[in-house]
Amino acid sequence: MTLARTRTPSGPRDRRRLQRLTLTSSITGAVVVAVDGSVLTVVQPVMQRELHASFAQIQWTSTAYLIAVASLLVFAGRLGDRFGHRRVFTVGALGFAAASAAIGLAGSTVLVIGLRVLQGVFGALLQPATLGMLRAAYPSDRLAMPIALRTSAIGLAVAAGPLVGGVLAVHLGWRSVFFLSVVPALAVGLFVLLVRTPETGTGVAAARETGTGGPAIRDAQAPGVRTPEPERTEDARGGLGLPGACLFAVCLGSLVHALVELPGAGWTAPTTLAVLAAVAAGAAFVVHERRAASRFVPPGVLRSVPLTASLAVLVSASAALFGTLFLGTYLLQHVLGLDPFRSALRMVPLAAVMVLGAPVSAVLQRRFGHRRTAVGGMALLALGILLTSRLDGQSTAVATSLAFLVVGAGFCPVMVTATAVVVREAPLGTEGVAGGLQQTAMNVGPALGLALVTMLMGVAAPGAGAGFTGGPEFTEAMGTALVVLAVPAALGALLALRLPGRTDGGRRPSA
């Protein structure tokens, strides 16, 4: 890719305009994905009843998508680094719209799951580009607020998605909620296709303006000298790493299948084969990563301890959050007897605190440093999960809303802080890969969290399957599962101790 694709800004006003366009595109793309995930959460109990699916089957409508996304995000990040984040973003957005429409027309659980895999493929193309474009447009010391605004928009989507989806599910059925993503995804895809938002070139200009881009960029400041593309690391110039992505998908998918099926089926031949497949694919993945020239996880990207710690924190936090939301939805609808819309109202405090708390988290991050902010957030997240575990059929609206509020207040600073560290620590030329790794963590975590709570529910309430009616058995099983789910949150607090303290003024590492 060359800078000929995007005009280098001629002055501060042009740079600010291009940055605003980039931020708009990034936020819209992230919101489309967030809306899709949030509306699915609130209608899953309804889907389970109407599709006559088991508890284990319905979780695959989420995890199938998450596994596809998690496996291909780094690959998609490399595509963006190689061919331009704008191109990859456009293909992902348009494909995501088509897959969403097809899911809305699907007539069986198997077809829904298959289409969710396809949607995950396009979601993988869409997501890393949203962060890659931001990193290309903003210098390191100005990334915190754009990321915080992106997080606020995601929180707003999480708030509005279930409310709108709940209304649609009540009046038009669960299928209608999948059409929510069609128009926005088409709109943002066409917008980025027709309006030239900045690729790497704007990031060069921003880095040159603040002197954070290294000698190769600062030396290009002489008048009349064409600004060069940032020097690419070996990781950025390597292959696309598709074999590693496939091995990772087989390993993760087999592991989730084994976790979900083991409580009900026991050590049957399919379960045993799933475990063996996970072990074999995992071993092959490790061998491949050591020998291949094009690796799924580039060594130059993961050489930073703060970066790897941030990814681990995101996995543990998102696993805890999404496992809690999955069970919390069943609590609201099966235990308390609420419809999708009223259950979405109970969850509004979680999304609201993410909207309002993201900019605050950026301020806390600058004042107290990444480490303290993330550790405090993880501790608050664990507290919120424990509060949720105490809810039952007699819980009031205040009690349920307070529990979800604490969960959101804990997750928000963790997401903002850990994401900022991941993007900030990315070596030059690997912005898309770093964005892919961040999104991979944010999809691996939920997949494992959903598989974990499904397994725990199968152990605590064996044989319930599609017959969960919200009785004492379910409530007790849910409470136990949530207590166990607080463990990943506590582990994430320990991992957050490896994050850097106060910021160092935007210094960027080299590979």
mmCIF file of C-alpha atoms in Angstrom, residues 313 357-381 409-421 492-493 496-497 499-503:
data_model
loop_
_atom_site.group_PDB
_atom_site.id
_atom_site.type_symbol
_atom_site.label_atom_id
_atom_site.label_comp_id
_atom_site.label_asym_id
_atom_site.label_seq_id
_atom_site.Cartn_x
_atom_site.Cartn_y
_atom_site.Cartn_z
ATOM 1 C CA VAL A 313 -6.997 -8.697 31.161
ATOM 2 C CA GLY A 357 -17.843 6.316 32.350
ATOM 3 C CA ALA A 358 -15.641 5.945 29.276
ATOM 4 C CA PRO A 359 -14.444 9.585 29.183
ATOM 5 C CA VAL A 360 -14.087 9.494 32.959
ATOM 6 C CA SER A 361 -11.989 6.342 32.615
ATOM 7 C CA ALA A 362 -9.668 8.152 30.211
ATOM 8 C CA VAL A 363 -9.198 10.904 32.808
ATOM 9 C CA LEU A 364 -8.578 8.355 35.584
ATOM 10 C CA GLN A 365 -6.089 6.588 33.351
ATOM 11 C CA ARG A 366 -4.077 9.771 32.861
ATOM 12 C CA ARG A 367 -4.206 10.681 36.548
ATOM 13 C CA PHE A 368 -3.619 7.329 38.230
ATOM 14 C CA GLY A 369 -1.992 5.323 35.445
ATOM 15 C CA HIS A 370 -3.079 2.212 33.589
ATOM 16 C CA ARG A 371 -2.275 -0.211 36.395
ATOM 17 C CA ARG A 372 -4.338 1.334 39.185
ATOM 18 C CA THR A 373 -7.270 2.094 36.911
ATOM 19 C CA ALA A 374 -7.466 -1.468 35.565
ATOM 20 C CA VAL A 375 -6.981 -3.142 38.959
ATOM 21 C CA GLY A 376 -9.747 -1.015 40.473
ATOM 22 C CA GLY A 377 -12.043 -1.788 37.546
ATOM 23 C CA MET A 378 -11.493 -5.542 37.802
ATOM 24 C CA ALA A 379 -12.186 -5.477 41.552
ATOM 25 C CA LEU A 380 -15.424 -3.567 40.933
ATOM 26 C CA LEU A 381 -16.403 -6.026 38.186
ATOM 27 C CA ALA A 409 -18.828 0.472 36.232
ATOM 28 C CA GLY A 410 -16.132 -2.163 36.683
ATOM 29 C CA PHE A 411 -15.871 -3.282 33.070
ATOM 30 C CA CYS A 412 -15.744 0.216 31.526
ATOM 31 C CA PRO A 413 -12.362 1.398 32.930
ATOM 32 C CA VAL A 414 -10.849 -2.026 32.241
ATOM 33 C CA MET A 415 -11.873 -1.930 28.587
ATOM 34 C CA VAL A 416 -10.747 1.674 28.037
ATOM 35 C CA THR A 417 -7.423 1.237 29.834
ATOM 36 C CA ALA A 418 -6.422 -2.167 28.461
ATOM 37 C CA THR A 419 -7.420 -1.182 24.911
ATOM 38 C CA ALA A 420 -5.355 2.002 25.145
ATOM 39 C CA VAL A 421 -2.313 -0.020 26.230
ATOM 40 C CA GLY A 492 -7.812 -10.254 35.838
ATOM 41 C CA ALA A 493 -7.048 -7.919 38.737
ATOM 42 C CA ALA A 496 -3.603 -5.915 35.608
ATOM 43 C CA LEU A 497 -0.668 -5.480 37.990
ATOM 44 C CA LEU A 499 0.233 -2.978 33.170
ATOM 45 C CA PRO A 500 2.334 0.202 33.112
ATOM 46 C CA GLY A 501 1.795 2.848 35.743
ATOM 47 C CA ARG A 502 1.521 6.441 34.639
ATOM 48 C CA THR A 503 1.803 7.266 30.955
#
